[in-house]
XYZ file of C-alpha atoms in Angstrom:
668
model
C 178.491 89.710 107.853
C 179.647 92.656 105.491
C 183.038 94.230 105.538
C 183.984 97.207 103.494
C 186.958 99.068 102.883
C 187.149 102.874 103.992
C 186.621 104.312 100.536
C 183.660 101.990 99.856
C 182.411 102.367 103.131
C 182.359 106.042 103.083
C 180.803 106.056 99.723
C 177.976 103.684 100.329
C 177.132 104.555 103.734
C 178.404 108.205 104.615
C 178.663 107.507 108.461
C 182.165 108.647 109.147
C 183.088 112.207 109.229
C 186.017 113.069 106.541
C 188.212 113.615 109.542
C 188.418 109.895 110.014
C 188.213 110.233 113.538
C 184.481 110.012 114.167
C 182.526 106.599 114.310
C 178.577 106.506 114.682
C 176.205 103.858 115.757
C 174.453 102.164 112.761
C 171.247 104.485 113.545
C 173.450 107.610 113.840
C 172.209 108.540 117.192
C 175.478 107.782 119.289
C 178.776 109.133 117.896
C 182.407 108.777 119.372
C 185.320 111.154 118.666
C 188.949 109.889 119.043
C 191.699 112.107 118.954
C 195.412 112.384 120.202
C 196.646 115.549 121.839
C 200.050 117.382 121.200
C 201.504 114.900 123.985
C 200.470 112.125 122.097
C 198.074 111.395 124.628
C 194.556 109.183 123.685
C 191.163 110.830 124.095
C 187.610 110.156 123.143
C 184.255 111.666 123.698
C 180.782 110.368 123.347
C 177.553 112.385 121.814
C 174.048 110.922 122.214
C 171.628 112.612 119.852
C 173.944 115.264 118.876
C 174.572 116.113 122.568
C 177.762 115.639 124.690
C 177.185 112.642 126.896
C 180.844 111.654 127.838
C 183.338 114.616 127.701
C 186.839 114.408 126.567
C 188.139 111.470 128.778
C 191.595 109.898 128.897
C 192.863 106.452 127.588
C 195.757 104.046 127.889
C 197.767 102.093 130.402
C 200.718 102.657 132.243
C 203.815 100.507 132.116
C 206.798 99.608 134.214
C 210.672 99.593 133.713
C 210.417 101.968 130.923
C 207.613 100.569 128.993
C 205.751 103.436 127.669
C 202.078 102.322 127.174
C 200.466 105.792 127.463
C 201.733 108.560 125.486
C 203.901 110.006 122.829
C 201.807 108.020 120.476
C 200.991 108.995 116.822
C 198.265 107.748 114.477
C 199.589 105.462 111.627
C 196.199 104.412 110.325
C 192.458 104.381 110.650
C 190.570 101.142 109.743
C 186.574 101.066 109.358
C 184.607 97.925 109.645
C 180.733 97.482 109.844
C 179.114 94.141 111.140
C 175.546 93.078 111.116
C 174.878 89.511 111.903
C 172.613 86.856 113.885
C 173.939 84.253 116.113
C 172.543 81.749 118.600
C 173.028 81.018 122.072
C 172.300 77.244 123.235
C 170.492 78.971 126.370
C 169.887 82.330 127.649
C 167.479 85.090 128.360
C 167.214 85.114 124.472
C 168.555 82.409 122.403
C 168.776 84.675 119.312
C 170.872 87.814 119.090
C 171.832 90.474 116.608
C 175.279 91.906 116.637
C 175.493 95.207 114.712
C 178.250 97.826 115.024
C 180.441 100.136 113.289
C 184.056 99.791 114.210
C 186.846 102.216 114.164
C 190.467 100.483 114.939
C 193.196 103.221 115.523
C 196.544 102.100 114.673
C 199.381 103.903 116.740
C 202.813 103.656 117.718
C 205.319 105.855 119.803
C 209.105 106.391 119.705
C 209.719 103.427 122.280
C 208.377 101.060 119.921
C 205.297 100.381 121.361
C 202.495 99.303 118.909
C 198.845 99.723 120.069
C 195.264 99.042 118.207
C 192.481 101.001 120.254
C 189.619 99.508 118.902
C 186.122 100.972 119.021
C 182.834 99.551 118.474
C 179.477 101.349 118.446
C 176.321 99.876 118.604
C 172.669 101.116 118.688
C 172.699 100.285 122.321
C 176.068 101.651 123.321
C 179.968 101.490 122.888
C 182.785 98.964 123.484
C 186.639 99.911 123.304
C 189.589 97.936 124.139
C 193.675 98.094 124.027
C 195.526 95.700 121.826
C 199.510 96.178 122.730
C 202.525 94.807 121.317
C 205.890 95.836 122.619
C 208.552 94.371 120.887
C 211.959 93.144 122.743
C 210.591 92.378 126.135
C 210.660 89.201 128.281
C 207.977 90.316 130.465
C 205.491 93.211 130.533
C 203.758 95.065 133.795
C 200.668 96.922 133.711
C 201.033 99.385 136.642
C 197.626 101.332 136.194
C 195.043 102.298 133.589
C 193.997 105.881 132.555
C 190.585 104.889 131.006
C 188.140 107.795 132.020
C 184.320 108.058 131.885
C 184.005 111.969 132.309
C 180.223 112.579 132.033
C 179.111 116.038 130.530
C 176.694 115.996 133.388
C 175.701 114.930 136.841
C 173.388 112.072 136.960
C 171.654 109.742 139.388
C 173.435 106.330 139.834
C 173.016 102.935 141.541
C 176.168 101.124 142.421
C 177.861 98.932 145.151
C 181.178 100.513 146.755
C 184.485 99.184 145.040
C 185.854 96.126 146.444
C 188.326 93.736 145.307
C 187.382 91.039 147.316
C 183.537 91.036 147.458
C 180.516 91.904 145.378
C 177.983 91.254 148.231
C 177.420 94.795 149.250
C 174.629 97.222 149.561
C 173.471 99.127 146.552
C 173.426 103.036 147.056
C 171.470 105.626 145.123
C 173.432 108.670 144.469
C 174.613 111.280 142.288
C 177.648 110.757 140.074
C 179.347 113.637 142.090
C 178.743 111.712 145.157
C 180.300 108.533 144.180
C 183.905 108.384 145.454
C 184.270 104.545 144.224
C 182.024 101.788 142.939
C 182.500 98.452 141.214
C 180.657 97.840 137.861
C 178.124 97.629 136.343
C 177.429 101.172 137.696
C 174.081 102.510 136.254
C 172.866 105.894 135.911
C 170.083 108.368 134.613
C 170.533 111.700 133.378
C 168.380 114.717 133.582
C 167.684 114.379 130.069
C 166.357 110.875 130.557
C 169.186 108.852 129.103
C 170.287 105.412 130.755
C 173.538 104.105 130.788
C 175.657 101.530 132.612
C 179.427 101.177 132.652
C 181.015 97.794 132.712
C 183.596 95.545 131.015
C 183.189 92.593 128.602
C 185.593 89.714 127.759
C 187.348 89.670 131.020
C 190.165 87.323 130.243
C 193.580 87.277 131.901
C 193.564 90.958 133.635
C 192.330 92.213 136.696
C 188.647 93.452 137.173
C 188.063 97.085 136.783
C 186.356 98.930 139.358
C 186.040 102.996 139.302
C 187.404 105.772 141.376
C 185.981 109.571 141.120
C 187.806 111.406 138.656
C 186.768 115.059 137.899
C 183.371 116.534 139.022
C 181.178 113.868 137.759
C 183.393 111.038 136.109
C 185.484 108.033 136.990
C 188.831 106.550 136.399
C 189.487 102.829 135.993
C 190.933 101.378 139.057
C 192.376 97.773 138.500
C 192.367 95.106 141.266
C 196.214 94.509 142.021
C 198.650 91.663 142.637
C 199.931 91.607 146.255
C 203.198 93.490 145.028
C 200.869 96.286 143.528
C 201.170 95.208 139.728
C 197.948 95.090 138.170
C 198.574 92.856 135.246
C 201.709 90.773 134.216
C 202.530 89.086 131.149
C 205.368 86.915 129.595
C 206.494 88.609 126.470
C 204.737 91.935 125.299
C 201.567 91.167 123.449
C 198.318 91.395 125.231
C 194.733 92.845 125.060
C 192.606 94.183 127.537
C 188.960 93.435 128.069
C 186.332 95.620 126.386
C 185.237 99.002 128.464
C 181.620 99.087 127.871
C 178.940 101.824 128.398
C 175.456 100.782 127.402
C 173.173 103.652 126.401
C 169.305 103.372 126.206
C 166.406 105.988 126.480
C 164.457 103.706 128.792
C 165.962 101.906 131.934
C 164.537 98.549 130.393
C 166.544 99.040 127.356
C 169.733 98.278 129.183
C 168.111 94.976 130.184
C 167.265 94.122 126.825
C 170.351 94.880 125.257
C 172.816 92.154 124.077
C 175.891 94.375 124.098
C 178.174 92.552 126.529
C 177.551 89.241 124.972
C 178.520 90.697 121.460
C 181.787 91.784 122.938
C 182.777 88.333 123.692
C 184.412 85.432 121.313
C 181.689 82.794 119.682
C 181.485 79.560 121.605
C 184.659 77.729 121.743
C 182.981 74.395 122.457
C 182.717 71.612 119.952
C 179.403 70.461 121.226
C 176.729 71.928 123.746
C 173.914 69.507 123.477
C 174.934 68.665 127.152
C 174.313 72.284 128.387
C 170.791 72.087 129.811
C 168.827 74.851 131.920
C 167.070 73.377 134.642
C 165.204 74.051 138.183
C 166.567 72.694 141.166
C 166.052 72.395 144.913
C 168.829 71.243 147.518
C 170.116 70.529 150.832
C 171.452 74.262 151.825
C 169.045 76.507 153.378
C 168.734 74.376 156.540
C 172.426 75.202 157.441
C 171.944 78.890 156.642
C 169.146 78.761 158.909
C 170.989 77.173 161.355
C 168.745 73.929 161.849
C 171.245 71.982 159.735
C 175.420 71.829 159.418
C 177.512 71.398 156.418
C 180.227 69.090 158.710
C 179.289 65.542 159.640
C 177.661 65.622 162.953
C 174.042 65.041 164.522
C 172.616 67.995 162.472
C 174.389 67.028 159.310
C 172.349 68.128 156.317
C 173.824 66.043 153.335
C 172.881 62.804 154.589
C 171.873 59.785 152.209
C 168.454 59.809 153.850
C 167.899 63.640 153.214
C 169.488 63.294 149.607
C 166.695 60.783 148.570
C 164.152 62.611 150.280
C 165.118 65.760 148.193
C 165.315 63.569 145.015
C 161.883 62.150 145.546
C 160.272 65.605 146.075
C 162.107 66.672 142.746
C 160.884 63.674 140.643
C 157.054 64.589 141.926
C 157.495 68.108 140.879
C 158.823 68.666 137.490
C 162.065 69.711 139.042
C 165.364 68.418 137.073
C 168.284 68.731 139.686
C 169.267 68.684 143.358
C 172.257 70.174 144.906
C 173.802 69.073 147.980
C 176.267 71.193 150.198
C 178.082 69.895 152.912
C 178.578 66.102 151.175
C 182.762 66.160 151.261
C 185.244 66.028 153.941
C 186.985 69.122 154.900
C 183.834 71.234 156.525
C 185.343 70.611 159.762
C 188.462 72.676 158.744
C 186.197 75.708 158.369
C 187.679 78.757 160.037
C 191.439 77.553 159.436
C 193.117 77.062 156.187
C 190.412 74.689 154.495
C 191.208 71.723 152.838
C 188.436 70.062 151.045
C 188.562 66.653 149.447
C 186.592 67.062 146.512
C 186.603 63.197 145.882
C 185.770 61.990 149.365
C 182.250 61.871 150.557
C 181.377 62.069 154.372
C 180.374 58.388 155.839
C 176.737 59.377 155.862
C 176.588 60.319 152.107
C 176.675 57.008 150.388
C 177.636 58.475 146.724
C 176.729 55.163 144.817
C 173.353 54.580 146.596
C 172.483 58.490 146.054
C 173.531 58.595 142.231
C 171.953 55.115 141.358
C 168.628 56.723 143.116
C 168.787 59.817 141.219
C 169.612 57.971 137.930
C 166.381 55.698 138.434
C 164.292 58.765 139.099
C 165.766 60.794 136.236
C 167.107 63.575 138.420
C 170.482 65.557 137.571
C 172.846 66.016 140.879
C 174.416 69.247 141.216
C 177.764 68.734 142.761
C 179.302 71.288 145.178
C 182.843 72.359 145.474
C 183.328 74.886 148.136
C 187.064 75.897 148.312
C 187.135 78.229 151.218
C 189.399 80.221 148.998
C 192.122 77.864 149.152
C 192.771 78.115 145.325
C 196.042 76.242 145.768
C 194.318 73.061 147.138
C 191.605 73.394 144.923
C 193.648 73.404 141.510
C 195.619 70.417 143.141
C 192.605 68.420 142.719
C 190.989 70.013 139.993
C 191.479 67.605 136.909
C 190.909 64.450 139.062
C 187.862 66.034 140.885
C 186.049 66.621 137.509
C 186.915 63.430 136.129
C 185.715 61.720 139.442
C 182.520 63.645 139.523
C 181.724 62.999 135.780
C 182.605 59.107 136.289
C 179.673 59.453 138.938
C 177.212 60.940 136.338
C 177.305 64.302 137.691
C 177.689 67.030 135.090
C 176.724 70.109 137.251
C 178.975 71.625 140.013
C 178.365 74.569 142.276
C 181.586 76.183 143.246
C 182.271 78.636 146.202
C 185.104 80.795 147.319
C 183.860 82.095 150.709
C 187.101 82.767 152.379
C 190.503 84.771 152.087
C 192.725 83.752 149.198
C 196.279 82.434 149.934
C 199.688 84.957 149.910
C 197.604 88.127 149.915
C 195.799 87.634 146.594
C 192.588 89.249 146.155
C 189.267 87.596 144.791
C 189.119 89.907 141.798
C 192.702 90.144 140.358
C 194.557 88.613 137.801
C 195.541 85.671 139.865
C 191.809 85.030 140.278
C 190.616 85.763 136.983
C 193.310 83.243 135.392
C 192.060 80.618 138.188
C 188.010 81.061 137.315
C 189.078 80.757 133.698
C 191.077 77.489 134.384
C 188.161 76.010 136.194
C 185.567 76.930 133.306
C 187.985 75.013 130.921
C 188.534 72.174 133.000
C 184.662 71.653 133.569
C 184.129 71.988 129.959
C 186.480 69.052 129.181
C 184.043 66.776 131.438
C 180.834 68.274 129.812
C 180.195 69.934 133.162
C 178.209 73.164 133.753
C 179.073 75.555 136.486
C 177.270 77.805 139.156
C 179.940 79.942 140.569
C 179.544 81.394 144.043
C 181.921 84.391 145.269
C 182.987 84.652 141.496
C 184.802 86.880 139.645
C 182.094 89.380 137.894
C 180.213 88.016 134.924
C 181.374 89.582 131.572
C 179.660 87.598 128.864
C 182.127 84.771 128.991
C 179.224 82.438 128.818
C 179.043 83.169 125.116
C 182.377 81.481 124.593
C 182.068 79.003 127.261
C 178.053 78.223 127.941
C 178.988 75.732 130.393
C 179.571 78.636 132.703
C 175.719 78.913 133.535
C 175.261 81.308 136.375
C 177.104 83.134 139.057
C 176.254 84.917 142.507
C 178.134 87.972 142.616
C 175.826 90.315 144.704
C 173.878 89.881 148.134
C 171.576 86.741 147.599
C 168.761 85.064 149.405
C 170.929 83.383 151.961
C 171.573 87.203 153.685
C 167.971 86.982 154.627
C 168.576 83.851 156.844
C 171.213 85.347 159.035
C 171.246 89.012 158.908
C 168.767 92.079 158.531
C 168.370 90.855 155.026
C 167.972 92.512 151.846
C 165.534 95.226 151.283
C 162.430 95.279 149.157
C 164.054 97.582 146.649
C 167.204 95.349 146.458
C 165.766 92.994 144.056
C 164.394 95.679 142.115
C 167.927 97.431 141.803
C 169.476 93.780 140.565
C 167.940 93.670 137.105
C 169.198 97.136 136.179
C 172.880 96.704 137.956
C 174.136 93.314 138.562
C 171.931 91.309 136.050
C 173.067 93.544 133.358
C 176.446 91.429 133.338
C 174.624 88.124 133.248
C 172.697 85.466 135.196
C 172.553 85.413 139.078
C 172.036 82.624 141.120
C 169.831 84.601 143.562
C 168.279 81.459 144.740
C 164.913 82.973 145.039
C 161.285 81.478 146.326
C 161.299 81.228 150.089
C 157.691 80.714 151.356
C 158.173 80.545 155.347
C 159.050 84.277 154.947
C 158.958 84.778 158.778
C 160.794 81.536 159.503
C 157.963 80.497 161.480
C 158.723 76.638 160.831
C 161.984 76.846 162.008
C 162.730 79.928 164.215
C 162.108 77.999 167.555
C 163.105 74.548 166.706
C 165.350 72.801 169.233
C 168.195 71.769 166.685
C 168.368 75.689 165.566
C 171.739 77.198 166.508
C 173.336 80.558 165.891
C 176.184 80.298 163.536
C 176.619 83.788 161.957
C 177.440 87.151 164.020
C 175.086 88.983 161.719
C 172.135 87.182 163.227
C 170.541 89.291 165.609
C 167.317 87.076 165.912
C 165.435 89.252 163.667
C 166.066 87.775 160.172
C 163.271 87.016 157.850
C 162.677 87.672 154.045
C 161.651 91.220 153.328
C 158.937 90.462 150.606
C 155.602 89.352 150.148
C 155.242 85.572 148.932
C 153.957 86.788 145.545
C 157.021 88.796 145.186
C 159.092 85.720 145.978
C 157.209 83.580 143.077
C 157.658 86.589 140.795
C 161.546 86.492 141.252
C 161.904 83.099 139.613
C 161.042 85.168 136.440
C 162.613 88.380 137.176
C 165.929 87.705 138.658
C 167.086 85.310 135.679
C 169.158 82.117 136.131
C 169.255 79.164 133.610
C 169.759 77.098 136.705
C 166.864 78.369 138.567
C 166.212 77.192 142.432
C 163.398 76.856 144.736
C 165.410 77.966 147.928
C 163.314 76.986 150.677
C 163.091 73.613 152.830
C 160.938 71.373 150.584
C 158.783 70.927 153.782
C 157.282 74.487 153.132
C 156.330 73.603 149.498
C 154.573 70.299 150.143
C 150.887 70.772 149.646
C 151.268 74.693 148.889
C 148.856 75.821 146.132
C 151.177 78.529 144.936
C 154.216 76.247 144.227
C 152.428 75.062 141.185
C 153.953 78.155 139.643
C 157.396 76.578 139.863
C 156.203 73.258 138.662
C 155.115 74.743 135.489
C 157.875 77.201 135.183
C 160.343 76.456 132.187
C 163.864 77.630 132.884
C 164.918 76.839 129.154
C 163.694 80.055 127.893
C 163.585 80.866 124.372
C 162.817 84.816 124.495
C 162.563 87.733 127.101
C 161.944 91.309 127.217
C 161.817 93.949 130.263
C 158.465 95.720 129.544
C 158.413 98.096 132.201
C 160.643 99.458 135.103
C 162.926 102.018 137.027
C 165.898 100.893 139.055
C 164.862 100.460 142.644
C 161.097 101.159 141.968
C 159.456 98.327 139.823
C 160.154 96.061 137.124
C 158.069 93.957 134.859
C 159.841 91.093 132.909
C 158.044 88.401 130.504
C 159.947 85.090 129.348
C 158.733 82.750 126.787
C 159.639 78.931 127.145
C 158.307 76.716 124.090
C 154.751 77.779 123.819
C 154.185 79.274 127.278
C 154.934 82.649 128.742
C 155.929 83.795 132.189
C 155.376 87.145 133.723
C 157.125 88.558 136.834
C 156.257 91.833 137.940
C 157.524 93.411 141.423
C 157.737 96.890 143.542
C 159.626 98.318 146.225
C 158.557 99.320 149.669
C 155.602 101.406 147.914
C 152.306 99.674 146.657
C 151.840 100.114 143.085
C 149.478 99.349 140.254
C 150.639 98.626 136.590
C 148.912 98.144 133.398
C 150.501 95.754 131.129
C 149.524 95.209 127.497
C 149.719 91.652 126.509
C 150.909 92.351 123.193
C 153.792 89.817 123.752
C 151.449 87.214 123.578
C 151.178 85.411 120.068
C 148.337 87.074 117.989
C 145.116 84.861 117.318
C 145.573 82.675 120.226
C 143.505 82.257 123.452
C 145.765 81.934 126.544
C 144.680 80.587 130.036
C 146.382 82.956 132.545
C 147.298 81.733 135.988
C 147.745 84.782 138.298
C 149.841 84.463 141.604
C 148.993 88.058 143.244
C 149.426 89.551 146.735
C 146.303 89.397 148.715
C 144.149 92.279 149.533
C 145.407 92.538 152.811
C 149.135 91.636 151.796
C 152.095 93.887 153.073
C 155.580 92.878 153.311
C 155.916 93.960 157.095
C 152.812 92.843 158.741
C 151.194 90.243 156.294
C 153.292 88.913 153.941
C 152.002 85.601 153.028
C 148.841 86.713 152.053
C 148.164 85.688 148.467
C 145.514 85.004 145.484
C 145.356 82.639 142.782
C 142.736 83.536 140.054
C 142.595 82.389 136.358
C 141.314 84.079 133.415
C 141.139 83.871 129.690
C 143.194 86.270 127.757
C 144.666 87.361 124.304
C 147.296 89.574 122.643
C 144.542 92.530 122.535
C 144.083 92.606 126.490
C 145.604 94.472 129.087
C 146.576 93.219 132.530
C 146.074 95.465 135.569
C 148.773 94.431 138.073
C 148.101 95.710 141.696
C 151.013 94.962 144.125
C 151.153 95.254 147.933
C 154.152 97.210 149.697
C 157.068 94.951 148.974
C 154.879 92.861 146.545
C 154.522 91.476 143.314
C 152.827 89.274 140.822
C 153.566 86.221 138.664
C 151.796 85.008 135.830
C 151.513 81.821 133.604
C 150.176 81.981 130.161
C 149.383 78.626 128.682
C 147.843 78.493 125.114
C 144.408 76.845 125.263
C 144.065 73.852 122.645
């Protein structure tokens, strides 16, 4: 890392204008200008390749009770810094990251005594900025609004979900910026000039999530999830800082995926040791409940029984799978639909915890615990410390949490109250060396760098929607890598092989349990695309979602046996949002390629330059059959083998709604 004072930095690098109001990216192609107008209001603007990208846009917050957080500011000082460092994650799409930025910290004050540092960091792949406030002499401080705006200089095409303070499980829309009334982040866009960008936030700690509301002809203003009384954020004392507001910028869509900007804007790891944090593949008792052939509560159709648990453990042990999750193992599911009161240390009588944990230990299989809260945060926090201590005593060091249900006392899922709760769970789990898979989460903002035991989250429409609704469209899984997954890993739970539910639809044990079930539910892809999604939809805890009976003896399941969730390096090779995507990942000496398309058939040519030069690899290709089609013939597939080197080019032919997955293993 290098740090330079202003004079030395100007002389040696020459990247700042003499006005001391402009900061540029290390390569100079992104520049940000900061100014204070005659009302003492802060504004910023961004140029890309010397052309306007974000027009002058407002900055600041609105306080309460006479606390001025927004105007009458004057600049006291500018401070500059430059950082170029490498750091390592214990797991991730990539384990090695480069953090290279130029920083401008603007020190301001106003007559009311408010001290503010507005800190900008400019990377080659985008920008981040945040507010750091000090208000002296106050016992408490209330944020009522945020003025932060993103006024784009021209209209653009965008991909986003509608803004919601309670769910991210919504349909993605492709709209012009000028047509978007509100949105959650990440919101991804493409300008007519071919610039791609994504608005999001990083290091969301003790602050409500930011959504976007239309502002101007093709811009947005921040809109924060409120407390029940309308306050957006509250603090004891007058010192606080906001999350980073981020805009990733790239000249190709895949450049957004390959960016480390969100992680770079988070604090380094706070854990003393990370050896216990391990990526893994898993299966589990859960899909049968979504299909309606099993139940979460204990009855004659109960899924999480001792017998079923041992069956899944045996399957995992036979198939190079490290973990098994059991949903519906604990008392409380019978209260679903009321104010749920789950007991996180009391198994149902037909789930013998000792027998199951002993059996899993004997088979060297990790159990993933399950804590469904039903949204009853108070009940969960009362049990939190004891539940994680109890779970760890049984040798269970991975937990899937869930928050499907309304929060108490009018709280939203995404307000400051919830953000504080999620952080408390992460820190509690870390004390017991427990990793987390969080469903119905607060959005991912890179906290996994600071607490790498937060391994994966849901946060979008996942696989379960296919079990009891019209399901996710073929393009949905092509939009996700360019939107939701820009923020971090997703537990999408891909890999269903019984695509038309032929093996379960007519079972006498099947019962409708969800009002969205119209009898036409299915998976809207080909089988080959389901395999490709194990690579494309990144999660360090990667699930094979189907009933294990549908994998037994299936030749295509060999891909999951071979797949290694503990990857070292990844790169998105080609893609356009909602159209197609190609991603490669390396784990130890092997490479795994996933390619998929939307409703259109597509052929891509992919140079294999990512392979190590001078080596020959055995490529096993899992492709759509010649007659495959996601609507009419989704399970047609082919498995072929060929020898390749880094000088070869792979031709990938995909059916409508299809895909292709390839393993590359070096020959001895």
